C-alpha cells in the first residue's frame, strides 16, 4: 500500500517544543511533516507524523496528529505508545518492529511504501536528468 500523501506545516508551538532546551532533537526541525500512515480515509482517521522519540526506545513517542488543511485544520501533538506488532523473518531471524503508533490504521509500517521515495530511487537508477 502507498503511504498517505498528506503534508502539513507544524504550528510554531510544536516547533518550539522540539527545539526546547534539554530536549534531544534536531537543531532546526523541518517545519513540515508528512503523514506516515498507509493511505487512509482522512475523514475518519487523523493523519499522524512522528515528531520525536520518548525517553527510551519503548517509551511513547511524540506524534503530531491533524485532520483537514488550511484554516480548517485541527491538530494536536501528543505522546502515543508504539504499535506492538513485530514482523519476524523466519529465514534470517530478523525482527522488525512496526514504526507506527498503537491503534493505527492498516497496514503496518513494513507494508507501506513511499511512492515519492520510490520515484526518486527510480530516477537515480535510470540516470535521467530533469532537463532531458
Ligand atoms: Zn494521512
Ligand atoms: Zn503497526
Short mmCIF file of N, CA and C and ligand atoms in Angstrom, two decimals, residues 83 85 98 104 108, ligand 2:
data_model
loop_
_atom_site.label_atom_id
_atom_site.label_comp_id
_atom_site.label_asym_id
_atom_site.label_seq_id
_atom_site.Cartn_x
_atom_site.Cartn_y
_atom_site.Cartn_z
N UNK A 83 2.95 0.79 18.21
CA UNK A 83 2.21 -0.39 17.78
C UNK A 83 3.01 -1.62 18.22
N UNK A 85 3.03 -4.58 17.10
CA UNK A 85 3.25 -5.61 16.09
C UNK A 85 4.72 -5.74 15.71
N UNK A 98 6.97 -2.53 14.11
CA UNK A 98 6.16 -1.56 13.39
C UNK A 98 6.55 -0.16 13.86
N UNK A 104 -3.05 2.25 14.96
CA UNK A 104 -3.04 2.97 13.69
C UNK A 104 -3.92 2.21 12.69
N UNK A 108 0.57 -2.24 8.64
CA UNK A 108 1.73 -1.90 9.45
C UNK A 108 2.81 -1.27 8.59
ZN1 LIG B 2 1.56 -1.47 13.31
#
